[in-house]
Short mmCIF file of C-alpha atoms in Angstrom, two decimals:
data_model
loop_
_atom_site.label_atom_id
_atom_site.label_comp_id
_atom_site.label_asym_id
_atom_site.label_seq_id
_atom_site.Cartn_x
_atom_site.Cartn_y
_atom_site.Cartn_z
CA UNK N 40 34.87 -173.85 -37.10
CA UNK N 41 34.23 -173.48 -40.74
CA UNK N 42 30.60 -174.39 -42.58
CA UNK N 43 29.83 -174.99 -45.97
CA UNK N 44 27.22 -173.06 -47.55
CA UNK N 45 23.83 -174.81 -48.34
CA UNK N 46 21.63 -174.03 -51.05
CA UNK N 47 21.11 -170.47 -52.34
CA UNK N 48 18.23 -168.37 -51.39
CA UNK N 49 17.67 -164.47 -51.08
CA UNK N 50 19.76 -162.94 -48.33
CA UNK N 51 17.54 -163.15 -44.77
CA UNK N 52 17.59 -160.61 -42.55
CA UNK N 53 17.20 -162.06 -38.83
CA UNK N 54 16.73 -161.10 -35.59
CA UNK N 55 16.69 -163.64 -32.95
CA UNK N 56 15.52 -163.16 -29.17
CA UNK N 57 17.40 -165.33 -26.71
CA UNK N 58 18.84 -164.96 -22.94
CA UNK N 59 21.31 -162.73 -21.07
CA UNK N 60 24.82 -162.13 -22.83
CA UNK N 61 27.29 -165.01 -21.58
CA UNK N 62 24.38 -167.43 -20.83
CA UNK N 63 23.62 -170.92 -22.39
CA UNK N 64 20.75 -169.05 -24.62
CA UNK N 65 23.36 -166.71 -26.04
CA UNK N 66 25.38 -169.56 -27.30
CA UNK N 67 22.52 -171.37 -28.89
CA UNK N 68 21.59 -167.99 -30.39
CA UNK N 69 25.12 -167.63 -32.01
CA UNK N 70 25.35 -171.15 -33.19
CA UNK N 71 22.21 -170.84 -34.92
CA UNK N 72 22.91 -167.71 -36.44
CA UNK N 73 26.21 -169.21 -38.03
CA UNK N 74 24.07 -171.89 -39.57
CA UNK N 75 21.55 -169.35 -40.98
CA UNK N 76 24.25 -167.49 -42.89
CA UNK N 77 26.24 -170.25 -43.85
CA UNK N 78 23.05 -171.99 -45.31
CA UNK N 79 21.69 -168.35 -46.78
CA UNK N 80 24.97 -166.37 -47.74
CA UNK N 81 24.69 -162.88 -47.53
CA UNK N 82 22.04 -163.06 -44.81
CA UNK N 83 22.36 -160.84 -41.63
CA UNK N 84 21.82 -161.96 -37.98
CA UNK N 85 21.35 -160.05 -34.67
CA UNK N 86 21.17 -161.66 -31.42
CA UNK N 87 19.10 -159.42 -29.13
CA UNK N 88 19.31 -160.25 -25.45
CA UNK N 89 15.81 -160.99 -23.63
CA UNK N 90 13.71 -163.12 -21.70
CA UNK N 91 11.06 -165.78 -22.48
CA UNK N 92 8.06 -163.78 -22.35
CA UNK N 93 9.64 -160.84 -24.02
CA UNK N 94 10.63 -163.04 -26.68
CA UNK N 95 7.59 -164.49 -27.54
CA UNK N 96 6.00 -161.03 -27.86
CA UNK N 97 8.45 -159.55 -29.93
CA UNK N 98 7.96 -162.72 -32.40
CA UNK N 99 4.21 -162.09 -32.30
CA UNK N 100 4.35 -158.42 -32.84
CA UNK N 101 7.19 -159.08 -35.85
CA UNK N 102 10.04 -157.10 -34.33
CA UNK N 103 12.30 -160.43 -33.99
CA UNK N 104 11.93 -163.35 -36.34
CA UNK N 105 12.94 -165.83 -34.39
CA UNK N 106 12.79 -166.23 -30.50
CA UNK N 107 14.12 -168.63 -27.94
CA UNK N 108 11.69 -169.81 -24.96
CA UNK N 109 10.83 -172.80 -22.83
CA UNK N 110 7.98 -174.74 -24.32
CA UNK N 111 6.09 -174.23 -20.89
CA UNK N 112 6.08 -170.54 -21.47
CA UNK N 113 4.70 -170.77 -25.04
CA UNK N 114 1.73 -172.81 -23.81
CA UNK N 115 1.20 -169.96 -21.10
CA UNK N 116 1.26 -167.73 -24.21
CA UNK N 117 -1.38 -169.63 -26.15
CA UNK N 118 -3.29 -169.26 -22.95
CA UNK N 119 -3.13 -166.02 -22.10
CA UNK N 120 -1.85 -166.91 -18.75
CA UNK N 121 0.37 -164.61 -16.83
CA UNK N 122 2.87 -162.97 -17.47
CA UNK N 123 1.09 -162.60 -20.78
CA UNK N 124 -1.98 -160.15 -20.83
CA UNK N 125 -3.76 -161.70 -23.78
CA UNK N 126 -3.58 -164.99 -25.90
CA UNK N 127 -0.77 -165.12 -28.66
CA UNK N 128 -1.73 -167.72 -31.30
CA UNK N 129 0.57 -166.86 -33.99
CA UNK N 130 3.46 -168.84 -32.50
CA UNK N 131 4.78 -171.60 -34.65
CA UNK N 132 7.95 -173.75 -33.91
CA UNK N 133 10.77 -174.35 -35.78
CA UNK N 134 13.03 -176.63 -33.37
CA UNK N 135 13.49 -177.86 -30.33
CA UNK N 136 17.15 -176.85 -29.03
CA UNK N 137 17.30 -178.31 -25.52
CA UNK N 138 15.52 -181.25 -24.10
CA UNK N 139 16.84 -181.11 -20.68
CA UNK N 140 16.01 -177.69 -19.20
CA UNK N 141 15.74 -179.52 -15.64
CA UNK N 142 14.84 -177.79 -12.52
CA UNK N 143 18.01 -177.53 -10.17
CA UNK N 144 17.75 -176.19 -6.50
CA UNK N 145 21.00 -175.66 -5.12
CA UNK N 146 21.34 -175.13 -1.64
CA UNK N 147 24.70 -174.26 0.82
CA UNK N 148 25.79 -177.56 2.31
CA UNK N 149 25.80 -175.97 5.54
CA UNK N 150 21.95 -174.65 5.55
CA UNK N 151 19.66 -175.76 8.17
CA UNK N 152 17.61 -177.76 6.09
CA UNK N 153 17.86 -181.04 3.50
CA UNK N 154 14.64 -180.69 1.77
CA UNK N 155 11.74 -178.26 0.54
CA UNK N 156 9.36 -180.29 2.82
CA UNK N 157 11.36 -179.31 5.63
CA UNK N 158 11.52 -175.64 4.90
CA UNK N 159 7.56 -175.75 4.61
CA UNK N 160 7.01 -177.55 8.00
CA UNK N 161 9.61 -175.72 10.11
CA UNK N 162 8.82 -172.42 8.20
CA UNK N 163 12.52 -171.84 7.69
CA UNK N 164 13.46 -168.08 6.95
CA UNK N 165 15.21 -169.16 3.70
CA UNK N 166 16.70 -166.31 1.31
CA UNK N 167 15.68 -167.72 -2.51
CA UNK N 168 17.32 -166.29 -6.01
CA UNK N 169 14.99 -167.05 -8.68
CA UNK N 170 15.68 -165.72 -12.42
CA UNK N 171 14.76 -162.63 -13.52
CA UNK N 172 10.48 -161.70 -13.83
CA UNK N 173 8.99 -162.74 -16.76
CA UNK N 174 11.45 -166.06 -17.49
CA UNK N 175 10.05 -169.50 -17.33
CA UNK N 176 12.81 -170.30 -14.95
CA UNK N 177 11.16 -167.65 -11.83
CA UNK N 178 7.65 -168.92 -12.87
CA UNK N 179 8.87 -172.55 -12.66
CA UNK N 180 10.75 -171.69 -9.34
CA UNK N 181 7.57 -170.07 -8.01
CA UNK N 182 5.36 -173.27 -8.96
CA UNK N 183 7.69 -175.69 -7.45
CA UNK N 184 8.47 -173.86 -3.75
CA UNK N 185 4.16 -173.19 -3.79
CA UNK N 186 3.84 -176.96 -4.73
CA UNK N 187 6.06 -178.01 -1.64
CA UNK N 188 4.04 -175.42 0.72
CA UNK N 189 6.48 -172.59 0.35
CA UNK N 190 4.66 -169.70 -1.39
CA UNK N 191 6.41 -166.47 -2.11
CA UNK N 192 3.80 -164.82 0.60
CA UNK N 193 4.45 -167.55 3.24
CA UNK N 194 7.80 -167.18 2.57
CA UNK N 195 7.89 -163.54 3.34
CA UNK N 196 5.55 -164.02 6.71
CA UNK N 197 8.42 -166.31 7.82
CA UNK N 198 11.10 -163.61 7.52
CA UNK N 199 12.74 -165.28 4.15
CA UNK N 200 12.80 -163.46 0.54
CA UNK N 201 13.03 -164.30 -3.02
CA UNK N 202 15.32 -162.16 -5.34
CA UNK N 203 14.63 -162.31 -9.19
CA UNK N 204 18.18 -161.79 -10.40
CA UNK N 205 20.16 -163.19 -13.68
CA UNK N 206 21.44 -166.91 -12.86
CA UNK N 207 24.97 -165.59 -12.55
CA UNK N 208 24.05 -163.00 -9.95
CA UNK N 209 22.55 -165.52 -8.04
CA UNK N 210 25.29 -167.67 -7.75
CA UNK N 211 27.34 -165.16 -6.94
CA UNK N 212 24.89 -164.19 -4.08
CA UNK N 213 24.69 -167.70 -2.84
CA UNK N 214 28.54 -167.55 -2.66
CA UNK N 215 28.52 -164.14 -0.92
CA UNK N 216 26.02 -165.59 1.92
CA UNK N 217 23.34 -163.22 0.56
CA UNK N 218 21.11 -165.97 -0.59
CA UNK N 219 20.53 -169.60 0.60
CA UNK N 220 19.24 -171.36 -2.35
CA UNK N 221 19.48 -170.64 -6.38
CA UNK N 222 17.17 -172.62 -8.69
CA UNK N 223 17.24 -172.75 -12.59
CA UNK N 224 16.54 -174.62 -15.50
CA UNK N 225 19.58 -176.13 -17.24
CA UNK N 226 20.77 -179.43 -18.33
CA UNK N 227 22.80 -181.60 -16.17
CA UNK N 228 25.60 -182.11 -15.72
CA UNK N 229 25.74 -178.16 -15.48
CA UNK N 230 29.55 -176.63 -15.89
CA UNK N 231 28.60 -173.78 -13.89
CA UNK N 232 27.11 -175.96 -11.11
CA UNK N 233 30.29 -177.82 -10.86
CA UNK N 234 32.45 -174.80 -11.04
CA UNK N 235 30.58 -173.37 -7.92
CA UNK N 236 30.98 -176.41 -6.17
CA UNK N 237 34.69 -176.23 -6.08
CA UNK N 238 34.46 -172.68 -4.75
CA UNK N 239 31.91 -173.68 -1.81
CA UNK N 240 30.49 -176.83 -0.35
CA UNK N 241 26.77 -177.04 -1.82
CA UNK N 242 23.96 -179.67 -2.31
CA UNK N 243 21.08 -180.71 -4.47
CA UNK N 244 17.64 -180.53 -3.15
CA UNK N 245 14.96 -183.17 -4.47
CA UNK N 246 11.57 -181.80 -5.64
CA UNK N 247 8.72 -183.93 -3.25
CA UNK N 248 7.07 -186.57 -5.16
CA UNK N 249 3.59 -184.87 -4.65
CA UNK N 250 4.94 -181.33 -5.75
CA UNK N 251 6.26 -183.22 -9.04
CA UNK N 252 2.97 -184.42 -9.88
CA UNK N 253 1.18 -181.09 -9.27
CA UNK N 254 3.55 -179.48 -11.75
CA UNK N 255 3.83 -181.79 -14.22
CA UNK N 256 -0.24 -181.57 -14.41
CA UNK N 257 -0.45 -177.54 -14.22
CA UNK N 258 2.86 -176.87 -16.12
CA UNK N 259 3.52 -179.66 -18.81
CA UNK N 260 6.84 -180.23 -17.18
CA UNK N 261 8.09 -184.10 -17.06
CA UNK N 262 9.61 -185.40 -14.16
CA UNK N 263 13.16 -186.68 -13.99
CA UNK N 264 15.91 -187.94 -11.96
CA UNK N 265 19.65 -186.58 -11.99
CA UNK N 266 21.47 -189.69 -11.12
CA UNK N 267 23.87 -189.76 -8.43
CA UNK N 268 27.46 -188.71 -9.30
CA UNK N 269 26.41 -186.47 -12.28
CA UNK N 270 28.03 -183.97 -10.13
CA UNK N 271 31.30 -184.48 -7.70
CA UNK N 272 29.36 -183.56 -4.75
CA UNK N 273 26.25 -185.36 -5.37
CA UNK N 274 25.92 -188.78 -3.68
CA UNK N 275 22.32 -189.61 -4.18
CA UNK N 276 19.79 -189.41 -6.70
CA UNK N 277 17.74 -186.51 -6.95
CA UNK N 278 14.11 -186.46 -8.11
CA UNK N 279 13.31 -183.03 -10.04
CA UNK N 280 11.02 -181.96 -13.16
CA UNK N 281 12.06 -180.79 -16.41
CA UNK N 282 10.73 -178.19 -19.38
CA UNK N 283 12.44 -177.89 -22.53
CA UNK N 284 13.91 -175.09 -24.84
CA UNK N 285 12.32 -174.58 -28.43
CA UNK N 286 13.33 -171.71 -31.11
CA UNK N 287 10.05 -170.02 -32.18
CA UNK N 288 8.86 -167.75 -35.39
CA UNK N 289 5.61 -165.98 -35.98
CA UNK N 290 2.96 -167.85 -38.67
CA UNK N 291 3.58 -164.58 -40.74
CA UNK N 292 7.00 -165.98 -41.63
CA UNK N 293 7.36 -166.92 -45.24
CA UNK N 294 7.18 -170.69 -45.93
CA UNK N 295 10.38 -170.17 -47.93
CA UNK N 296 12.29 -168.54 -45.07
CA UNK N 297 11.34 -171.25 -42.41
CA UNK N 298 12.54 -173.75 -44.68
CA UNK N 299 15.65 -172.22 -45.03
CA UNK N 300 16.42 -171.66 -41.61
CA UNK N 301 15.39 -175.13 -40.76
CA UNK N 302 17.55 -176.65 -43.32
CA UNK N 303 20.72 -174.71 -41.78
CA UNK N 304 20.16 -176.12 -38.66
CA UNK N 305 19.47 -179.88 -40.25
CA UNK N 306 22.63 -179.47 -42.76
CA UNK N 307 24.78 -177.71 -40.43
CA UNK N 308 23.74 -180.14 -37.37
CA UNK N 309 27.47 -181.15 -36.59
CA UNK N 310 28.13 -177.62 -36.28
CA UNK N 311 25.49 -177.26 -33.43
CA UNK N 312 26.59 -180.23 -31.59
CA UNK N 313 29.87 -178.88 -31.05
CA UNK N 314 28.76 -175.38 -29.99
CA UNK N 315 26.35 -176.73 -27.79
CA UNK N 316 26.31 -180.31 -26.26
CA UNK N 317 22.27 -180.55 -25.76
CA UNK N 318 22.10 -181.01 -29.31
CA UNK N 319 24.68 -183.97 -29.48
CA UNK N 320 22.61 -185.69 -26.81
CA UNK N 321 19.25 -185.27 -28.42
CA UNK N 322 20.34 -186.02 -32.19
CA UNK N 323 19.03 -184.52 -35.51
CA UNK N 324 15.62 -186.29 -35.20
CA UNK N 325 14.85 -184.57 -31.65
CA UNK N 326 14.91 -180.90 -33.63
CA UNK N 327 11.45 -182.20 -34.47
CA UNK N 328 10.18 -182.83 -30.71
CA UNK N 329 8.81 -179.49 -30.47
CA UNK N 330 5.56 -179.99 -28.19
CA UNK N 331 2.29 -178.60 -27.90
CA UNK N 332 3.17 -175.60 -30.57
CA UNK N 333 2.83 -176.60 -34.10
CA UNK N 334 5.98 -176.52 -36.38
CA UNK N 335 5.99 -173.78 -38.98
CA UNK N 336 4.96 -175.31 -42.51
CA UNK N 337 8.37 -174.70 -44.39
CA UNK N 338 9.82 -176.28 -41.11
CA UNK N 339 7.86 -179.14 -41.24
CA UNK N 340 8.94 -179.11 -45.52
CA UNK N 341 12.42 -179.23 -44.68
CA UNK N 342 11.78 -181.87 -42.07
CA UNK N 343 10.44 -183.92 -44.09
CA UNK N 344 12.52 -183.35 -47.24
CA UNK N 345 15.32 -184.75 -44.86
CA UNK N 346 13.61 -187.61 -43.45
CA UNK N 347 13.12 -186.72 -40.21
CA UNK N 348 9.41 -186.62 -40.33
#
């Protein structure tokens, strides 16, 4: 779809560190690249596959100008919490990209358990696929299960195990009977989840109330309910938690550059809504809702000029 070029400026050279090729973040990244190149004609844009923590490190080191990450991971970076070895204080937010990074725990319908509490109480030797190490999805997964009484160490002692693999690989493992549970953080209803329900019978597991309170307090997530019938196979409400996904830059990014990138997102927002559905749900003003990391000065100026702040 065609975009109309924005105000003229010196061409930018942007590398954006995102997620695995073919995933949701790669779709976001491609759309952001389009808005940059249309807003500032002649700009070069490179999408680099990555994961949360590595993306933030690349941005802080100036090896990527932009990085996609969960706000909860960025908060860990500022505190120097694992997987970071030291505090990263140079991160600045550009825009909220997805307000619905919802923890969804998918299990085989015929699995001999219906809740995390049952797994913990009966010490079930379940096989769990989380996302790759260093992603917020894997960290959140470990936090969710631990808060419900299922630590990785406990699980191993029960005869179970955790696989750290890309989400699509985890879904394949579920279909092939290699794991019992797959966990990820994504908007609902997810087309990927709906598709797998057509290949095999599945169910969503809720997060226990006590675990939700603990995770929200420790990780900065929020409680959320996936309403019944959000998926064709889902007959009851499912309680869980959600994070959110943000576009980050470094405090060393020139203000004019951050302003141009942000103006591209604002002025071509209609394009973004067609390229990635979460933009339509949050609305243009939602771009400013970036969470605990402060906005880059150039981004803040762009939002103020557009009447969004």
